[in-house]
PDB file of C-alpha atoms in Angstrom:
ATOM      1  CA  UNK A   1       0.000   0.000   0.000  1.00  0.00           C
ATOM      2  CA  UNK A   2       2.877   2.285  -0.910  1.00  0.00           C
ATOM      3  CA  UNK A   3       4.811   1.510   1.788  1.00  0.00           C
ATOM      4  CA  UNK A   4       8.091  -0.809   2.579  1.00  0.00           C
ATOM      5  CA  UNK A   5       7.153  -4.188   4.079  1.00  0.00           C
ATOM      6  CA  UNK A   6       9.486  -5.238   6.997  1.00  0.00           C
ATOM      7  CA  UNK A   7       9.853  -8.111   8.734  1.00  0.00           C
ATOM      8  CA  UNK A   8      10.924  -6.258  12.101  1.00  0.00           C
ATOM      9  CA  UNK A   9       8.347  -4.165  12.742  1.00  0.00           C
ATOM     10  CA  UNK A  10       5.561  -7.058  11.942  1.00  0.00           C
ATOM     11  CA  UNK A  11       4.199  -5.068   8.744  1.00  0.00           C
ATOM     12  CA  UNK A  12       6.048  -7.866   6.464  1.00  0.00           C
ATOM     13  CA  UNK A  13       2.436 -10.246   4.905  1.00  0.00           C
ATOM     14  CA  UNK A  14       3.602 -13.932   4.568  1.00  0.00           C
ATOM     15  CA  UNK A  15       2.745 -15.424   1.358  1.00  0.00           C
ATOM     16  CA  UNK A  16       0.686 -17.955   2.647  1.00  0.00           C
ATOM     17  CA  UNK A  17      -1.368 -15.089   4.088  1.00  0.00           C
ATOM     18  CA  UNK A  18      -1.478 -13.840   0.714  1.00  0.00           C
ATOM     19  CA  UNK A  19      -3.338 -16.310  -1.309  1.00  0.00           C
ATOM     20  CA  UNK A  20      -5.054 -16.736   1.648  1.00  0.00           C
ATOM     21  CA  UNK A  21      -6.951 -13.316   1.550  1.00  0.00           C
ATOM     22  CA  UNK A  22      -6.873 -13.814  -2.489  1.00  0.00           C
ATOM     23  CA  UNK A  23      -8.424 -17.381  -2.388  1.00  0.00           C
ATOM     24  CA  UNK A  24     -10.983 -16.060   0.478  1.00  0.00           C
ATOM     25  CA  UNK A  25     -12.701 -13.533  -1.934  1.00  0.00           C
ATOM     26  CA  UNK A  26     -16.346 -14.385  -3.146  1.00  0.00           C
ATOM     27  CA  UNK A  27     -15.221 -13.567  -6.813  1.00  0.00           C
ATOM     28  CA  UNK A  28     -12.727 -16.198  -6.852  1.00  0.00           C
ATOM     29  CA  UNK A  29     -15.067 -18.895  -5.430  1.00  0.00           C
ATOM     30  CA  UNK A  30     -18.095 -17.793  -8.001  1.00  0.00           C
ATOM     31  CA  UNK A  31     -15.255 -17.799 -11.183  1.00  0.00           C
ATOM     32  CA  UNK A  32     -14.649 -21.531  -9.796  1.00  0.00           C
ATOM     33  CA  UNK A  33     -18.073 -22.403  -8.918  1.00  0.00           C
ATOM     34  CA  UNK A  34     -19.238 -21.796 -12.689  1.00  0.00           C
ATOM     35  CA  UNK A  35     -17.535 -24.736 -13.488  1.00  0.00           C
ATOM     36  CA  UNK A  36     -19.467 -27.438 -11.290  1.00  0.00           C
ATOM     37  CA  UNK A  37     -16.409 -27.849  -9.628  1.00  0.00           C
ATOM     38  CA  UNK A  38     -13.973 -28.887 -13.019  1.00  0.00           C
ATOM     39  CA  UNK A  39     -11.864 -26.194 -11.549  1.00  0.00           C
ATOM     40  CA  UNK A  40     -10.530 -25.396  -8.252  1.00  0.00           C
ATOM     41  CA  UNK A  41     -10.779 -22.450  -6.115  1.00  0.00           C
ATOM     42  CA  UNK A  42      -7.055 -22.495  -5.355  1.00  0.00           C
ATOM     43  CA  UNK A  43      -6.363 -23.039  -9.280  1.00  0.00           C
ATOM     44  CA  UNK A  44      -8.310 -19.573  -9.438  1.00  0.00           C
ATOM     45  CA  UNK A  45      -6.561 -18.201  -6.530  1.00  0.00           C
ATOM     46  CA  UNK A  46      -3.401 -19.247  -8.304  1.00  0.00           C
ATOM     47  CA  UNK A  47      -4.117 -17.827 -11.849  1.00  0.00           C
ATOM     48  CA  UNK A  48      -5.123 -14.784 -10.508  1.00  0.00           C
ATOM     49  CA  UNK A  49      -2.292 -13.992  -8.356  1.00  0.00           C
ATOM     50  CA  UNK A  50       0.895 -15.208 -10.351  1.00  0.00           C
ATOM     51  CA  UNK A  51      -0.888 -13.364 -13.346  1.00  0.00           C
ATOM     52  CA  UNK A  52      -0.895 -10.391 -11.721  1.00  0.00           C
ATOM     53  CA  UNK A  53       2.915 -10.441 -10.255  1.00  0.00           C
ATOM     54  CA  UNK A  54       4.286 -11.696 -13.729  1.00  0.00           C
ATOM     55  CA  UNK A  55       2.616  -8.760 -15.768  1.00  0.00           C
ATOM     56  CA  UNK A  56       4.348  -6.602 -13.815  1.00  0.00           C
ATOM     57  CA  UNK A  57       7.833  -5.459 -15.546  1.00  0.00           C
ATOM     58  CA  UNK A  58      10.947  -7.032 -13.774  1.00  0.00           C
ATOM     59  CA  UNK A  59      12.069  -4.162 -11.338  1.00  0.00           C
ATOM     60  CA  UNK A  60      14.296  -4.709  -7.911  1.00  0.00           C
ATOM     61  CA  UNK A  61      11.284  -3.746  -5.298  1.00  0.00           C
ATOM     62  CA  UNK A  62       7.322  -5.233  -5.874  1.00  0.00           C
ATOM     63  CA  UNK A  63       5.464  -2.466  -5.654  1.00  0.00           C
ATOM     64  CA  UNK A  64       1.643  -2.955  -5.516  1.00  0.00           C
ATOM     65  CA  UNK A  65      -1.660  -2.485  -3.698  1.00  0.00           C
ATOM     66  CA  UNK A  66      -4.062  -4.626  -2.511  1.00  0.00           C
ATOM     67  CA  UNK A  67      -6.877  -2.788  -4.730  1.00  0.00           C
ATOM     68  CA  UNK A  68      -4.633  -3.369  -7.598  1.00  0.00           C
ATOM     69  CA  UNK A  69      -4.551  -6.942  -7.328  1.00  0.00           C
ATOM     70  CA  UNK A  70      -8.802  -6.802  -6.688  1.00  0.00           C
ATOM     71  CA  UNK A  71      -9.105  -4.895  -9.604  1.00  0.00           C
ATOM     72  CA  UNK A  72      -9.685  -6.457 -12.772  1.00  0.00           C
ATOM     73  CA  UNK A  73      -8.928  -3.423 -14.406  1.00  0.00           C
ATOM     74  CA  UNK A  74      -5.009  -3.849 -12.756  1.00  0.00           C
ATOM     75  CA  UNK A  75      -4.997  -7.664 -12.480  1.00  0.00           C
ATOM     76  CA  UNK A  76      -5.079  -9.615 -15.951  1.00  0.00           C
ATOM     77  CA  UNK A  77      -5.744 -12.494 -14.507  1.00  0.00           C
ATOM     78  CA  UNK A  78      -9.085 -12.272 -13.439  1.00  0.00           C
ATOM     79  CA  UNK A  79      -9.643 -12.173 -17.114  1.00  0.00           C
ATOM     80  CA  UNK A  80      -7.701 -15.046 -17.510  1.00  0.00           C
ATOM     81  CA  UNK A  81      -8.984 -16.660 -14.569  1.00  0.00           C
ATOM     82  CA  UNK A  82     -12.544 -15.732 -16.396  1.00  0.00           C
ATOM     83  CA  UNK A  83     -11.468 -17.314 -19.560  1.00  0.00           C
ATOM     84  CA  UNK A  84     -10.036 -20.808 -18.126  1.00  0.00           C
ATOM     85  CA  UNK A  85     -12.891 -21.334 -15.976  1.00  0.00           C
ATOM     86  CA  UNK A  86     -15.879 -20.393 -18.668  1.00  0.00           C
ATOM     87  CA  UNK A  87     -13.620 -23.238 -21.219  1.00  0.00           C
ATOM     88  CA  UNK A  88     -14.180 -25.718 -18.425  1.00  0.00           C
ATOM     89  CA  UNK A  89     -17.739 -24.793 -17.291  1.00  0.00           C
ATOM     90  CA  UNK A  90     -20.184 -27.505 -17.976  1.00  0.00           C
ATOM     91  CA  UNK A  91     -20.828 -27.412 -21.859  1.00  0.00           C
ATOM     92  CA  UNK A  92     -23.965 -26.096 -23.155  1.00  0.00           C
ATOM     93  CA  UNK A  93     -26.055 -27.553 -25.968  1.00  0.00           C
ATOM     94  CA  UNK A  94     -25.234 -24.972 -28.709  1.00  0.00           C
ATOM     95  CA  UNK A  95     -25.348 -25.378 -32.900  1.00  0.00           C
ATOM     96  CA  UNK A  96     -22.179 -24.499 -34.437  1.00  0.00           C
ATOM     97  CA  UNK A  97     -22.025 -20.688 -35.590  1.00  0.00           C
ATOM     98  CA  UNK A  98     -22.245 -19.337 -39.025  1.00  0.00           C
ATOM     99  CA  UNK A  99     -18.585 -18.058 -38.439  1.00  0.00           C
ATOM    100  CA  UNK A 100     -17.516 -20.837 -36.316  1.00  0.00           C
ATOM    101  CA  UNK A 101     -14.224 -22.433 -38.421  1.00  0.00           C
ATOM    102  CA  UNK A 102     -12.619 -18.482 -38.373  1.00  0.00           C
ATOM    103  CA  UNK A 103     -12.836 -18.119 -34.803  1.00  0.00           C
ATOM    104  CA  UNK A 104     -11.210 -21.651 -34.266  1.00  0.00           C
ATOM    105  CA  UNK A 105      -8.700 -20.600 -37.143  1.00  0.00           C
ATOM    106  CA  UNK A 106      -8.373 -16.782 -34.789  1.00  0.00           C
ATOM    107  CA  UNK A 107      -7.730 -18.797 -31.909  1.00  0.00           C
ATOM    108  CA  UNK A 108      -5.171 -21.134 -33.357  1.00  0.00           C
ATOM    109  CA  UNK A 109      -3.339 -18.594 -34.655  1.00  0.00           C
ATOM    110  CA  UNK A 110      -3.041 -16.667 -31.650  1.00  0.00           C
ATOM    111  CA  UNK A 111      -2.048 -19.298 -30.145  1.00  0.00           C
ATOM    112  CA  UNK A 112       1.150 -19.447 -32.410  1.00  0.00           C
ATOM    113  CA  UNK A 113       1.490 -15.632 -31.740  1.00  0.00           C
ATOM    114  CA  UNK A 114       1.389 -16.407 -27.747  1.00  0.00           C
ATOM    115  CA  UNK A 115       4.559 -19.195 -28.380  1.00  0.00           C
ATOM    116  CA  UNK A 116       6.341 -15.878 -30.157  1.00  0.00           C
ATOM    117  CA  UNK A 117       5.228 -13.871 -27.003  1.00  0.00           C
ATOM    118  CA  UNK A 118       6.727 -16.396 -24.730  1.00  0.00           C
ATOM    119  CA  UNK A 119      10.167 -16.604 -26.651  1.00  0.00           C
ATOM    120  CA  UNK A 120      10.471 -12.632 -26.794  1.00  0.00           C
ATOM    121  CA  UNK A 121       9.412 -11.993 -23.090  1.00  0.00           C
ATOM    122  CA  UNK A 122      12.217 -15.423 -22.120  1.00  0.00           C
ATOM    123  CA  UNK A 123      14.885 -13.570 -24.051  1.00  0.00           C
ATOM    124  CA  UNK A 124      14.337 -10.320 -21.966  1.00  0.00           C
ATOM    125  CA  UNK A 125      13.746 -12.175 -18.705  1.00  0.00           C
ATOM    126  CA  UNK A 126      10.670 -10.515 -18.373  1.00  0.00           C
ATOM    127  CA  UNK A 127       7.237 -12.327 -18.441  1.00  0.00           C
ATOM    128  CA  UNK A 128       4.927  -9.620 -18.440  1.00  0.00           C
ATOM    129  CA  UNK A 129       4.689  -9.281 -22.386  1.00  0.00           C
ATOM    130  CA  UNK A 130       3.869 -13.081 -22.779  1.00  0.00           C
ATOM    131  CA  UNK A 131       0.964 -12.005 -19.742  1.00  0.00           C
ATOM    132  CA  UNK A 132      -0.030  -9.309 -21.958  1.00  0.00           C
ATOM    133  CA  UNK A 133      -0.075 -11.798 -25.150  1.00  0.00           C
ATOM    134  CA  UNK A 134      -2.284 -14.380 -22.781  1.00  0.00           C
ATOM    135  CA  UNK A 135      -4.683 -11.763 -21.164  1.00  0.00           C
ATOM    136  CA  UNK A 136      -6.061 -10.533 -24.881  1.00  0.00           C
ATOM    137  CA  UNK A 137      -6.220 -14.463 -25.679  1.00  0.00           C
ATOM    138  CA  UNK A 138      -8.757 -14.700 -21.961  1.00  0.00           C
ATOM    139  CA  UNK A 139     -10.792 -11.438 -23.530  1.00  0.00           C
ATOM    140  CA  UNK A 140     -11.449 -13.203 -26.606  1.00  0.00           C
ATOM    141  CA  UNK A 141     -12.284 -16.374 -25.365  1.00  0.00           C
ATOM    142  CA  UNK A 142     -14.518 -15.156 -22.694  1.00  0.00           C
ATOM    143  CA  UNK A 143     -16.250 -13.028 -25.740  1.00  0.00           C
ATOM    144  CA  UNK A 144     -16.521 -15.665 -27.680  1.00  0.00           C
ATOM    145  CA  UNK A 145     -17.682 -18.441 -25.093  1.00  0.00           C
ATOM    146  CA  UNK A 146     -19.971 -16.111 -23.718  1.00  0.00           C
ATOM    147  CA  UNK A 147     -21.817 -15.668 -27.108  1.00  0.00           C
ATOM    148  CA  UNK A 148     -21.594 -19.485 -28.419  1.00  0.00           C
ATOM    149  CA  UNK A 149     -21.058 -22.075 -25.592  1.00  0.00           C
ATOM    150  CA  UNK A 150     -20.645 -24.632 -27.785  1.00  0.00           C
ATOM    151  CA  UNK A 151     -18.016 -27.946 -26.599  1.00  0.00           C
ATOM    152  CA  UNK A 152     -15.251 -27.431 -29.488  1.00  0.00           C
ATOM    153  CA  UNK A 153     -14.653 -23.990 -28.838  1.00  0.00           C
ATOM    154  CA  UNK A 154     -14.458 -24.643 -25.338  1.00  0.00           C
ATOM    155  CA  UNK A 155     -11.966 -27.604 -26.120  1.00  0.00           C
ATOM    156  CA  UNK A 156      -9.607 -25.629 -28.378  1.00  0.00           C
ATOM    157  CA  UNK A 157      -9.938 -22.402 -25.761  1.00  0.00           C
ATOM    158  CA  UNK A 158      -8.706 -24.658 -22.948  1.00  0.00           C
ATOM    159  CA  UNK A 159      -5.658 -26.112 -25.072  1.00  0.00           C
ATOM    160  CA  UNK A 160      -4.521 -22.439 -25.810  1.00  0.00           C
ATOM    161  CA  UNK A 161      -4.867 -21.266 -22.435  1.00  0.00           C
ATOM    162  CA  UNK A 162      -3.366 -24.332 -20.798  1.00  0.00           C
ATOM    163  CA  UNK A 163      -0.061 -23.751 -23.268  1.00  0.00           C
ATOM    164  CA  UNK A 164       0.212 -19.937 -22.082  1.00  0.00           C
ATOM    165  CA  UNK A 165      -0.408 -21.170 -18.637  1.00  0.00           C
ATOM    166  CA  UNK A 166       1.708 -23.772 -18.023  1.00  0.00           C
ATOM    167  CA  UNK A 167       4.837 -21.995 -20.046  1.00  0.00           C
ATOM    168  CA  UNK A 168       4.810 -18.877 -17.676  1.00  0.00           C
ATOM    169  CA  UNK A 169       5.304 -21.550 -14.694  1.00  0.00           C
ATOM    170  CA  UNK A 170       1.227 -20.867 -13.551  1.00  0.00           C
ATOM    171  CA  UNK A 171      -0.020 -24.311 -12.799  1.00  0.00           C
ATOM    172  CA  UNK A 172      -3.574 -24.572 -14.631  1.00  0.00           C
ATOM    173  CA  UNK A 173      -4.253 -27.165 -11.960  1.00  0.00           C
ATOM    174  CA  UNK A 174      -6.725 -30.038 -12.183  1.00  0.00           C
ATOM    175  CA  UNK A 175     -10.032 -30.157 -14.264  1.00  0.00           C
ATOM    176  CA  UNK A 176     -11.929 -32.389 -14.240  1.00  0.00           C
ATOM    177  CA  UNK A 177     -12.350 -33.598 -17.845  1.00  0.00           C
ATOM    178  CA  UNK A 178     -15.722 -34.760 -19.636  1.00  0.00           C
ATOM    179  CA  UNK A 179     -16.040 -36.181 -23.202  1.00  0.00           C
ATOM    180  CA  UNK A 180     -17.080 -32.859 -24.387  1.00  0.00           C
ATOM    181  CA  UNK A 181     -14.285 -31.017 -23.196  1.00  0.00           C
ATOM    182  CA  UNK A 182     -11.805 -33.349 -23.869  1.00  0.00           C
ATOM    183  CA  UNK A 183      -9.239 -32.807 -26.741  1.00  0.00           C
ATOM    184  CA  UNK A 184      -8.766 -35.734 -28.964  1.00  0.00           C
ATOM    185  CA  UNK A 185      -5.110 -37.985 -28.281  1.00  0.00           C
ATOM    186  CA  UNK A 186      -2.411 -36.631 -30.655  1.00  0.00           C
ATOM    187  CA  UNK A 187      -1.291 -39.499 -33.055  1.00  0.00           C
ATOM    188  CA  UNK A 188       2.022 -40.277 -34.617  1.00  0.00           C
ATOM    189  CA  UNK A 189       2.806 -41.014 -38.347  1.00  0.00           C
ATOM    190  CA  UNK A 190       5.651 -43.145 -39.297  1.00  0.00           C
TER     191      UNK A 190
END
């Protein structure tokens, strides 16, 4: 809160005490609960916080408020935390769109362009570009699964996510994972 956090006088917060308060807020619980339990609160609580200290740009002191890891507005990863959990809520009976195979093609591609994030922000040693890359893949997949809430959008939304996810170090944690929502084995040639 704009000041320096020391251990001697008792103002120092222990990380534990951290995702503590973070995993104790309503929001995260009702992101999680939207998914009939595929997803966990402290997956949430996880996604949320690491997202926000990794778009931050590498500097020797963390500065940061408590509203500013509330606020979604300061905090990409309640978007992202948005965007995994609506990919794993509990599919919805919905007809394939009109303009379906280009937002599958959209999402596949930015998927590419989030590996070329990833690279760039490793060969700076700073993360918060590949966060930046990941948090406008979360807007458009909570756009887009908000409007169609069909199963193979939701499939190929959580395989993009989980590969930005789990190559900043932010463990996507475990779903639970139905028929509908599960991506099809990868198979060999040769």
């Amino acid at each position: 809160e704009g000041s320096k956090m020391k251990s001697s006088n008792g103002a120092a917060l222990l990380a534990d005490e951290f995702l503590d308060r973070v995993e104790s807020l309503r929001e995260v619980h009702a992101l999680a609960a939207r998914t009939g339990d595929r997803v966990r609160v402290a997956t949430v609580r996880d996604i949320v916080v690491k997202s926000f200290f990794l778009s931050r740009r590498m500097a020797k002191d963390i500065n940061f408020a408590w509203s500013q890891v509330v606020s979604p507005a300061d905090n990409p990863g309640w978007s992202i935390a948005a965007a995994w959990c609506a990919a794993h809520s509990a599919p919805q009976a919905a007809a394939p769109r009109a303009d379906q195979l280009d937002i599958e093609r959209m999402l596949f591609l930015r998927g590419f362009d989030l590996t070329r994030a990833l690279k760039f922000a490793a060969s700076e040693i700073d993360l918060s570009v590949a966060v930046k890359s990941l948090h406008r893949i979360a807007e458009t997949v909570n756009r887009v699964l908000a409007e169609a809430g069909n199963d193979r959008l939701a499939a190929l939304s959580g395989s993009v996510l989980r590969h930005g996810l789990t190559s900043l170090g932010i463990s996507a944690g475990e779903t639970t994972v139905t028929a509908a929502t599960a991506t099809p084995p990868r198979r060999s040639f040769g």
